[in-house]
PDB file of C-alpha atoms in Angstrom:
ATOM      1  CA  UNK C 317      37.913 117.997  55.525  1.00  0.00           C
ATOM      2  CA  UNK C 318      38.253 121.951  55.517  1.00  0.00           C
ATOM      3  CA  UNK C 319      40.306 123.120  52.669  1.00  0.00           C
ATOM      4  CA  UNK C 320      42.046 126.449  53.177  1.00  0.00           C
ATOM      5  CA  UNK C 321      42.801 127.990  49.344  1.00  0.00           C
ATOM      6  CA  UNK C 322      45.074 130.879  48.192  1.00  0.00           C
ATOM      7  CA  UNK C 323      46.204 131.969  44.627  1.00  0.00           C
ATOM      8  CA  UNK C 324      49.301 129.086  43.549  1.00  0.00           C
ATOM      9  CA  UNK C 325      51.119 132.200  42.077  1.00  0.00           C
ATOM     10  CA  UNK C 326      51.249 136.221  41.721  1.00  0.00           C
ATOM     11  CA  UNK C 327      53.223 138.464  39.963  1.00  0.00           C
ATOM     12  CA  UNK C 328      54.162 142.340  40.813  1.00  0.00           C
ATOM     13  CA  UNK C 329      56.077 144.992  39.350  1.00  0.00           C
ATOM     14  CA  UNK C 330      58.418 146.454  42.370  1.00  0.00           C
ATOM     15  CA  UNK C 331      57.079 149.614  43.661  1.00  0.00           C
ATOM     16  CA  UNK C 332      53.219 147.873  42.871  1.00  0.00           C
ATOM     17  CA  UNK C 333      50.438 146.842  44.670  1.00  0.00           C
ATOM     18  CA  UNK C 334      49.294 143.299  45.692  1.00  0.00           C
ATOM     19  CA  UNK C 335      46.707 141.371  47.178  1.00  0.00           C
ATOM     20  CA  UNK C 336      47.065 137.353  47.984  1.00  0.00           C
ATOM     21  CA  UNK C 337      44.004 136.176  49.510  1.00  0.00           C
ATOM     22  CA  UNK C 338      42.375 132.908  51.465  1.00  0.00           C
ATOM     23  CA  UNK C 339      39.234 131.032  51.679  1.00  0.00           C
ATOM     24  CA  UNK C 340      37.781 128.978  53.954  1.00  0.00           C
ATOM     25  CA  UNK C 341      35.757 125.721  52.096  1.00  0.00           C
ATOM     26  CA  UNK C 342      33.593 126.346  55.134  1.00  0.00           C
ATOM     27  CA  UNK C 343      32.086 129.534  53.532  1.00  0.00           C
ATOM     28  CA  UNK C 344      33.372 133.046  54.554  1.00  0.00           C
ATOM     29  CA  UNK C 345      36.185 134.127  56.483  1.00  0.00           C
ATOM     30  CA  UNK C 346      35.502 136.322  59.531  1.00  0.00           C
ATOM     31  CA  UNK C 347      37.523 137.333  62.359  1.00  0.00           C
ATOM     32  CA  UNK C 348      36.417 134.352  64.130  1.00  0.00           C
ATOM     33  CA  UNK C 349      39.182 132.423  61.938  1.00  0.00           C
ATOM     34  CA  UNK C 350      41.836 134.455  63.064  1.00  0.00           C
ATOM     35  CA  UNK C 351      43.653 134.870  60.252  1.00  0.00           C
ATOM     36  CA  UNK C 352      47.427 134.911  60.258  1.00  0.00           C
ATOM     37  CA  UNK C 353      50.234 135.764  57.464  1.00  0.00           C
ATOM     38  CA  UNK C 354      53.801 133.684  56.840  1.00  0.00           C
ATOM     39  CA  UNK C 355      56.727 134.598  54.461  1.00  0.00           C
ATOM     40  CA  UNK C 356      58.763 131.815  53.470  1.00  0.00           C
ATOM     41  CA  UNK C 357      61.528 132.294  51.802  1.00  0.00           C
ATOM     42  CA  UNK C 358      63.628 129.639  50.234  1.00  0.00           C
ATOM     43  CA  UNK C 359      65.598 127.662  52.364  1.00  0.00           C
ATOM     44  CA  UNK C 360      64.756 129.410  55.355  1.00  0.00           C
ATOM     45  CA  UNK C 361      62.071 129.132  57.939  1.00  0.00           C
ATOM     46  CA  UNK C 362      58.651 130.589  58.115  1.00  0.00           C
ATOM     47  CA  UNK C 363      58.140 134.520  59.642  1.00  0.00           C
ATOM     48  CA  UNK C 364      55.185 135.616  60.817  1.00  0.00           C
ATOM     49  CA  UNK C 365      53.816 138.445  59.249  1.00  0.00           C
ATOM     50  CA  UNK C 366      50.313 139.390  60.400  1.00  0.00           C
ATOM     51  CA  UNK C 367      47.855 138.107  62.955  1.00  0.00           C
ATOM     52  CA  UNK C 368      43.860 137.702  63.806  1.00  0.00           C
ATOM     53  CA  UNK C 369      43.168 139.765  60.659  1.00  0.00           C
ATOM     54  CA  UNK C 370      45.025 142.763  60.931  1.00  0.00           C
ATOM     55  CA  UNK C 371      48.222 143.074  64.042  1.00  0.00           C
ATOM     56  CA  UNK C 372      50.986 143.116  62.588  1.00  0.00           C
ATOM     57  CA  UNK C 373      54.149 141.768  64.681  1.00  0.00           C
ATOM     58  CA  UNK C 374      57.140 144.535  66.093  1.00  0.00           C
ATOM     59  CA  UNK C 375      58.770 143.422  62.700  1.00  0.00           C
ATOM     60  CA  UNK C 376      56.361 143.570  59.795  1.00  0.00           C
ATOM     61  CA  UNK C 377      57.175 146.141  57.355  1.00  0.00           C
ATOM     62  CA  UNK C 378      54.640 149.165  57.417  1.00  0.00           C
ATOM     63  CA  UNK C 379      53.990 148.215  53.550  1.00  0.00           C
ATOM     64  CA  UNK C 380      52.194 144.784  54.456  1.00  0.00           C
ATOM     65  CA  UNK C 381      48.857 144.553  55.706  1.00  0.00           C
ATOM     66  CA  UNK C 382      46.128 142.494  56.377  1.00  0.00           C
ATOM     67  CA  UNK C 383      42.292 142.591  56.075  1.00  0.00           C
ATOM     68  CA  UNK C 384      38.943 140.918  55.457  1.00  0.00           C
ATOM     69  CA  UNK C 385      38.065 141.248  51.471  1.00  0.00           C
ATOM     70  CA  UNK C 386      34.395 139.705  50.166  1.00  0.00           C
ATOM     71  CA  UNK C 387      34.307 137.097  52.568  1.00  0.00           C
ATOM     72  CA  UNK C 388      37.973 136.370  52.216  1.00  0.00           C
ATOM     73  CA  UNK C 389      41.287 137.186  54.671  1.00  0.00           C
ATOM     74  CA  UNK C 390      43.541 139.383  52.383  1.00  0.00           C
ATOM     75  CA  UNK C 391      47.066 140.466  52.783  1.00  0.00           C
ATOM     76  CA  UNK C 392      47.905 143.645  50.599  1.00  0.00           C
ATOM     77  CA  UNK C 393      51.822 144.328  49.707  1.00  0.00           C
ATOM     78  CA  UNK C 394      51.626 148.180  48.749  1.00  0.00           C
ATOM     79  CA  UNK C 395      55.074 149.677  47.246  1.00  0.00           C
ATOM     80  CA  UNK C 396      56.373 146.249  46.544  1.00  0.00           C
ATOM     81  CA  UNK C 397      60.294 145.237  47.148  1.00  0.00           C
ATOM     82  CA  UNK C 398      61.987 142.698  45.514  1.00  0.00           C
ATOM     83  CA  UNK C 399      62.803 141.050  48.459  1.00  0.00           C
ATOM     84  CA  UNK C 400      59.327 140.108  49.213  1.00  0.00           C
ATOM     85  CA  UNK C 401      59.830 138.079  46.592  1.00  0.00           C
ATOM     86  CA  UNK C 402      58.637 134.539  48.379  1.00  0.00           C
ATOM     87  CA  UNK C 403      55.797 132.026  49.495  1.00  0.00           C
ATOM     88  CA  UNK C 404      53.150 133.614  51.794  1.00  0.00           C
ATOM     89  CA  UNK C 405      50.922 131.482  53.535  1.00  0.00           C
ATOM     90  CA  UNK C 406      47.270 131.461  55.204  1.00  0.00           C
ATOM     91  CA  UNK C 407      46.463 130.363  58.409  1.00  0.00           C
ATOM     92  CA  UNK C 408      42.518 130.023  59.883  1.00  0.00           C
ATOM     93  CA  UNK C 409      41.452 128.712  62.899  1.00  0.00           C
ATOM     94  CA  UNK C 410      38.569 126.952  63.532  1.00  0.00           C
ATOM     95  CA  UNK C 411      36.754 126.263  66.574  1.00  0.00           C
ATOM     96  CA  UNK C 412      39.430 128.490  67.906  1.00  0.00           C
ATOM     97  CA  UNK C 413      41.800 126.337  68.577  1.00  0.00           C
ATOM     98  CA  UNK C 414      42.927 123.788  65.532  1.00  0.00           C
ATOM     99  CA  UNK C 415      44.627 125.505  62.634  1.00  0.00           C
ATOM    100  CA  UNK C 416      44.348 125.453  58.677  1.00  0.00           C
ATOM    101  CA  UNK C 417      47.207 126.288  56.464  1.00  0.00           C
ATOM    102  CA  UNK C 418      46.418 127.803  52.927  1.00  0.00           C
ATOM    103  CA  UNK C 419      48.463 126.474  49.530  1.00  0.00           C
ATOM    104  CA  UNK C 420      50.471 129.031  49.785  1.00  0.00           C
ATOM    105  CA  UNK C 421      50.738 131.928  47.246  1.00  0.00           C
ATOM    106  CA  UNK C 422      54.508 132.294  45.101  1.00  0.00           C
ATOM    107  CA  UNK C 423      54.995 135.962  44.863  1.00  0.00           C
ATOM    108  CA  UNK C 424      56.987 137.140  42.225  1.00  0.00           C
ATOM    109  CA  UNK C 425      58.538 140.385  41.914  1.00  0.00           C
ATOM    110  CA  UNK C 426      58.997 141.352  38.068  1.00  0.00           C
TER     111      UNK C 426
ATOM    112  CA  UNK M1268      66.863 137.081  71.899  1.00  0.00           C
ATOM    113  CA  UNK M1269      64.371 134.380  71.210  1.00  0.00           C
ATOM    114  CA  UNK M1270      66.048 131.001  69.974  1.00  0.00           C
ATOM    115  CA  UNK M1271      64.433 127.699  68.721  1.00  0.00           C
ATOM    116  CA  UNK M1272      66.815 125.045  68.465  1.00  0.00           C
ATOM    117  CA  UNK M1273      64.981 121.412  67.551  1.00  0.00           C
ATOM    118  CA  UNK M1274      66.231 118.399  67.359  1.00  0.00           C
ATOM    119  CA  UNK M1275      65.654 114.038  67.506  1.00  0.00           C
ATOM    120  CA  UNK M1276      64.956 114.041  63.662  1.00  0.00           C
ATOM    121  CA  UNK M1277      65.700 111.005  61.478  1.00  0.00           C
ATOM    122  CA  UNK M1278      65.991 108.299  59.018  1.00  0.00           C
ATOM    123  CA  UNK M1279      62.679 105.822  60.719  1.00  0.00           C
ATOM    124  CA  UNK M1280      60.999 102.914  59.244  1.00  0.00           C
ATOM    125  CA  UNK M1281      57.214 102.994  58.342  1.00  0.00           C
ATOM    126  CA  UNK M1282      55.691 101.866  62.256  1.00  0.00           C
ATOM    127  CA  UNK M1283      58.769 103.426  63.715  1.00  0.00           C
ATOM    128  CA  UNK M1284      58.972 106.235  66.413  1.00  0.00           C
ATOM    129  CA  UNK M1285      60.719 109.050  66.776  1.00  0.00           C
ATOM    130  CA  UNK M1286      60.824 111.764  69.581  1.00  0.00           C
ATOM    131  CA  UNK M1287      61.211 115.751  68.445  1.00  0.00           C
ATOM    132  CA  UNK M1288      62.766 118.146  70.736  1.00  0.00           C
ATOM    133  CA  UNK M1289      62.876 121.899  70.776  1.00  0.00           C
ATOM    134  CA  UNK M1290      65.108 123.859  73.394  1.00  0.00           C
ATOM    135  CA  UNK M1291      64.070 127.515  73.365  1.00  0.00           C
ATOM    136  CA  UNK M1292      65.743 130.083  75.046  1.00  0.00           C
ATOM    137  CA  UNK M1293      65.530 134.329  75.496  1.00  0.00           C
ATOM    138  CA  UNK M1294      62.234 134.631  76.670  1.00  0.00           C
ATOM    139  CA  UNK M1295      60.267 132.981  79.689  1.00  0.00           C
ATOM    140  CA  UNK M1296      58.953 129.127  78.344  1.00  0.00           C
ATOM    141  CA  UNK M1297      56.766 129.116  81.066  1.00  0.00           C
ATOM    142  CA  UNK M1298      54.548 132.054  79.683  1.00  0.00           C
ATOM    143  CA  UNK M1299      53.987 131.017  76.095  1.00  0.00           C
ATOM    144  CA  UNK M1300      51.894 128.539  74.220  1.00  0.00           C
ATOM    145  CA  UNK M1301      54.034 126.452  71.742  1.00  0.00           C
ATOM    146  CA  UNK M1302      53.345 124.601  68.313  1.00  0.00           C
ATOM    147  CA  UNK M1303      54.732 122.213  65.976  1.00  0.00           C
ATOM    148  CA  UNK M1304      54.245 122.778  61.932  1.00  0.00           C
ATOM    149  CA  UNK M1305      55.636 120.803  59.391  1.00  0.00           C
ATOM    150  CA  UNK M1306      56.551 121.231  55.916  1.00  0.00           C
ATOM    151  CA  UNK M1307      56.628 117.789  53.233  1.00  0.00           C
ATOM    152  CA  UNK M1308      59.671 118.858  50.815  1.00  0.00           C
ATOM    153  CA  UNK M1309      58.515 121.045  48.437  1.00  0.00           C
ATOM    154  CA  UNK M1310      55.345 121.181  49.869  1.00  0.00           C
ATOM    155  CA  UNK M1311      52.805 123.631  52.150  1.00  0.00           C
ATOM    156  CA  UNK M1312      52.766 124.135  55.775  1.00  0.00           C
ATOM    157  CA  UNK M1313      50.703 122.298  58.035  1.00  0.00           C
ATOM    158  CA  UNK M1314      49.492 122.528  61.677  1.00  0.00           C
ATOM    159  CA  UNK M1315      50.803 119.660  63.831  1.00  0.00           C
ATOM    160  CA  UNK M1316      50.087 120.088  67.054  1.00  0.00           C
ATOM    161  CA  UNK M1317      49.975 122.926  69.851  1.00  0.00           C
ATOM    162  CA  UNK M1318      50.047 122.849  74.028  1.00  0.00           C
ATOM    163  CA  UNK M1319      49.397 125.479  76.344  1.00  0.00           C
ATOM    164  CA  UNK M1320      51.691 126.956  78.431  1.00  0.00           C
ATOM    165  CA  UNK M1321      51.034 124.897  81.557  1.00  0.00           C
ATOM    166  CA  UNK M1322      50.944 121.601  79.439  1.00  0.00           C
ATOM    167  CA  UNK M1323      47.795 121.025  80.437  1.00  0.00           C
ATOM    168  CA  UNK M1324      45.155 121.497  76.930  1.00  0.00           C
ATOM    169  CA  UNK M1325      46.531 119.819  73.789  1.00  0.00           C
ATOM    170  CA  UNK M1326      45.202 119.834  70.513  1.00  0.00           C
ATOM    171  CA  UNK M1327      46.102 118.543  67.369  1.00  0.00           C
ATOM    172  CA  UNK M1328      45.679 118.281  63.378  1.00  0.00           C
ATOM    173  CA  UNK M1329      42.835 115.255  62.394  1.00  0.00           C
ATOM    174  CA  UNK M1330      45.928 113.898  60.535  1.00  0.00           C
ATOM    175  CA  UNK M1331      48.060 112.845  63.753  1.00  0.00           C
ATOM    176  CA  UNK M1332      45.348 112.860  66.201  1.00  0.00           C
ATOM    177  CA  UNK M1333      45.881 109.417  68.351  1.00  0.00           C
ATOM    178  CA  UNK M1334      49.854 108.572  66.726  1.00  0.00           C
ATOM    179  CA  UNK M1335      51.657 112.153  67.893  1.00  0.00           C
ATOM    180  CA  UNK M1336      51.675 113.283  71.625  1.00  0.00           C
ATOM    181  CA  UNK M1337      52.908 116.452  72.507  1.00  0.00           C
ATOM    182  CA  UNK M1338      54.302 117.727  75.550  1.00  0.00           C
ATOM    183  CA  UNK M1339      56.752 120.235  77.303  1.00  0.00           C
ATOM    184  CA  UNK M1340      58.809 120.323  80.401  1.00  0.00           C
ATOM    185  CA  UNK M1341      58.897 123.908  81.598  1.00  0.00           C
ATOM    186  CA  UNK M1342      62.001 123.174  84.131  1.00  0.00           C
ATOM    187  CA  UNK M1343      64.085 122.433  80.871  1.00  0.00           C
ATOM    188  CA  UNK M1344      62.574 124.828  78.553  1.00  0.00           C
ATOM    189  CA  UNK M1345      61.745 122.112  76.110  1.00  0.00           C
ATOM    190  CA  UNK M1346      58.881 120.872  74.097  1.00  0.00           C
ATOM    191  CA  UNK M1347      58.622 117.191  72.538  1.00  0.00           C
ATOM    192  CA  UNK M1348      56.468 115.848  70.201  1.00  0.00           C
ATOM    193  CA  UNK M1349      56.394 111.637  70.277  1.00  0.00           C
ATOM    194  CA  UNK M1350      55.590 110.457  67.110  1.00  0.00           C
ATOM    195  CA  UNK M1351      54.210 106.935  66.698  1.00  0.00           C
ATOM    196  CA  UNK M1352      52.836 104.587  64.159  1.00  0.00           C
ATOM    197  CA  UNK M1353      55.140 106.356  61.742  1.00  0.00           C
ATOM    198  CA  UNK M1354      53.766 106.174  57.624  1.00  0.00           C
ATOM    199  CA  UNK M1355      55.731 107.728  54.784  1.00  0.00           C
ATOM    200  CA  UNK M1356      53.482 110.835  54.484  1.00  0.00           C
ATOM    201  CA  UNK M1357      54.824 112.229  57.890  1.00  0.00           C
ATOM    202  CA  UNK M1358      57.878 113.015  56.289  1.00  0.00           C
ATOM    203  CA  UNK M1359      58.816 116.766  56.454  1.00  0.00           C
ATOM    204  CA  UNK M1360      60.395 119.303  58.163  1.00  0.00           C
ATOM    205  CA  UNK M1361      59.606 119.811  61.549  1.00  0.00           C
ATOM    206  CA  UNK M1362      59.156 123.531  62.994  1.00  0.00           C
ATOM    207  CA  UNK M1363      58.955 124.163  66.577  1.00  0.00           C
ATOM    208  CA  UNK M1364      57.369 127.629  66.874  1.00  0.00           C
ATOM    209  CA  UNK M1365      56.182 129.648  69.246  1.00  0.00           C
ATOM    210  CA  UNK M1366      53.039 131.058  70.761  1.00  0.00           C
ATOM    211  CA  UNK M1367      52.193 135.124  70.498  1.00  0.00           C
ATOM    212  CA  UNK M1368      49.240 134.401  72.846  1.00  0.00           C
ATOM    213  CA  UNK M1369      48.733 131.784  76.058  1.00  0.00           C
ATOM    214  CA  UNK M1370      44.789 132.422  74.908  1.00  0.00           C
ATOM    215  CA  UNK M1371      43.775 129.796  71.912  1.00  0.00           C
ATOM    216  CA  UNK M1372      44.442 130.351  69.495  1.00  0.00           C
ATOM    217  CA  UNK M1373      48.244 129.389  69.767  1.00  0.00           C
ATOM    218  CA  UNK M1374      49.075 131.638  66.783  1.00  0.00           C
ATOM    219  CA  UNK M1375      52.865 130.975  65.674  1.00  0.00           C
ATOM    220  CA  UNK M1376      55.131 133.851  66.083  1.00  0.00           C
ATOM    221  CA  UNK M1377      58.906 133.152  66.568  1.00  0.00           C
ATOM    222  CA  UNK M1378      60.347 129.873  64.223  1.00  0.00           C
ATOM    223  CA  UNK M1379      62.703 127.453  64.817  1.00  0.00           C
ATOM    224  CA  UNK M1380      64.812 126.110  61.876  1.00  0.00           C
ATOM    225  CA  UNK M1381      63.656 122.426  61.811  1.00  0.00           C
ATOM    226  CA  UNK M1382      64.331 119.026  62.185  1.00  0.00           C
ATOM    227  CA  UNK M1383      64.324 116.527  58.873  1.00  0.00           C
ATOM    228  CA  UNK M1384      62.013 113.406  59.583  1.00  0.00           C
ATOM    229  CA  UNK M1385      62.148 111.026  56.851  1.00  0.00           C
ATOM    230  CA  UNK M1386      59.947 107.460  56.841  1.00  0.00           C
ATOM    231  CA  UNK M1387      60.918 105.198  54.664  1.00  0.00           C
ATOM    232  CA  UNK M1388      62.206 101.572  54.746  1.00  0.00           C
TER     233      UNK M1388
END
């Protein structure tokens, strides 16, 4: 079974710099995997963030962005807010077509 | 303005069914790719299930592979997801969600708000 892992929790000053990332247990995360970035916020549904690596959607804040980092897909928050203040989750897909959600990483903006 | 509006969730008995719904409106069904994700209470997401735009490739987690069937009917701009053989660990929140790309992969973009399915007797 392919485990997807991300870091359970984070914390940032606002106005700071942060990087949440996700392995594969497969070994390293390429392109291939497409990876894609979710913020969840409490009570409220997932929004897409970034996908296959590094597109970000019409309404992704400039400040988030995505990348590959030592064999791992990262997603960097650079002048953090306090409302990103939420979960942020992984996605990989492998053989291109059946997806693998990370943990999820809590952010939290201190 | 894209819209996700599911539906058919419930209160079912381990062995039960249940059929999901998801009406989407504000952009052209036809064209897009759709998935379902779900979300245990407090939990993680995970991938369900997704369908192509013209219904015709399906694919779906190892976890409801052979109990869940997806489908869609493009005249109604809806999507379904039959859920048999119901156990207590497909409880969650059910997110209809849909496609950036009609090329695999069926990457989630646009979210509905859910429907609750809970198993227990």
């Amino acid at each position: 079974q392919t485990v997807v892992t991300q870091e359970p929790s984070l914390t940032v000053s606002p106005g700071g710099t942060v990087t949440l990332t996700c392995a594969s247990s497969t070994g390293a995360v390429t392109s291939g995997y497409y990876p894609n970035w979710f913020q969840q916020k409490p009570g409220q549904a997932p929004r897409a963030l970034i996908y296959s690596t590094n597109n970000k959607h019409s309404w992704t804040p400039a400040r988030f962005s995505g990348s590959l980092l030592g064999g791992k897909a990262a997603l960097t928050l650079s002048g953090v807010q306090p409302e990103d203040e939420a979960d942020y989750y992984c996605l990989l897909y492998f053989g291109g077509v059946s997806g693998v959600f990370g943990g999820g990483t809590k952010l939290t903006v201190l | 303005e894209v819209q996700l509006v599911e539906s058919g969730g419930g209160l079912v008995k381990p062995g039960g069914s249940l059929r999901l719904s998801c009406a989407a409106s504000g952009f052209t069904f036809s064209s897009y790719s759709m998935n379902w994700v779900r979300q245990s209470p407090g939990k993680g997401l995970e991938w369900v299930s997704s369908i192509h735009s013209g219904g015709s490739y399906m694919y779906y987690a190892d976890s409801v592979r052979g109990r869940f069937t997806i489908s869609r009917d493009n005249a109604k701009n809806s999507l379904y997801l039959q859920m048999n053989s119901l156990r207590a660990e497909d409880t969650a929140l059910y997110y209809c969600a849909r496609a950036s790309s009609n090329i695999s992969p069926y990457t989630p973009d646009y979210w509905g708000q859910g429907t609750l399915v809970t198993v227990s007797s």
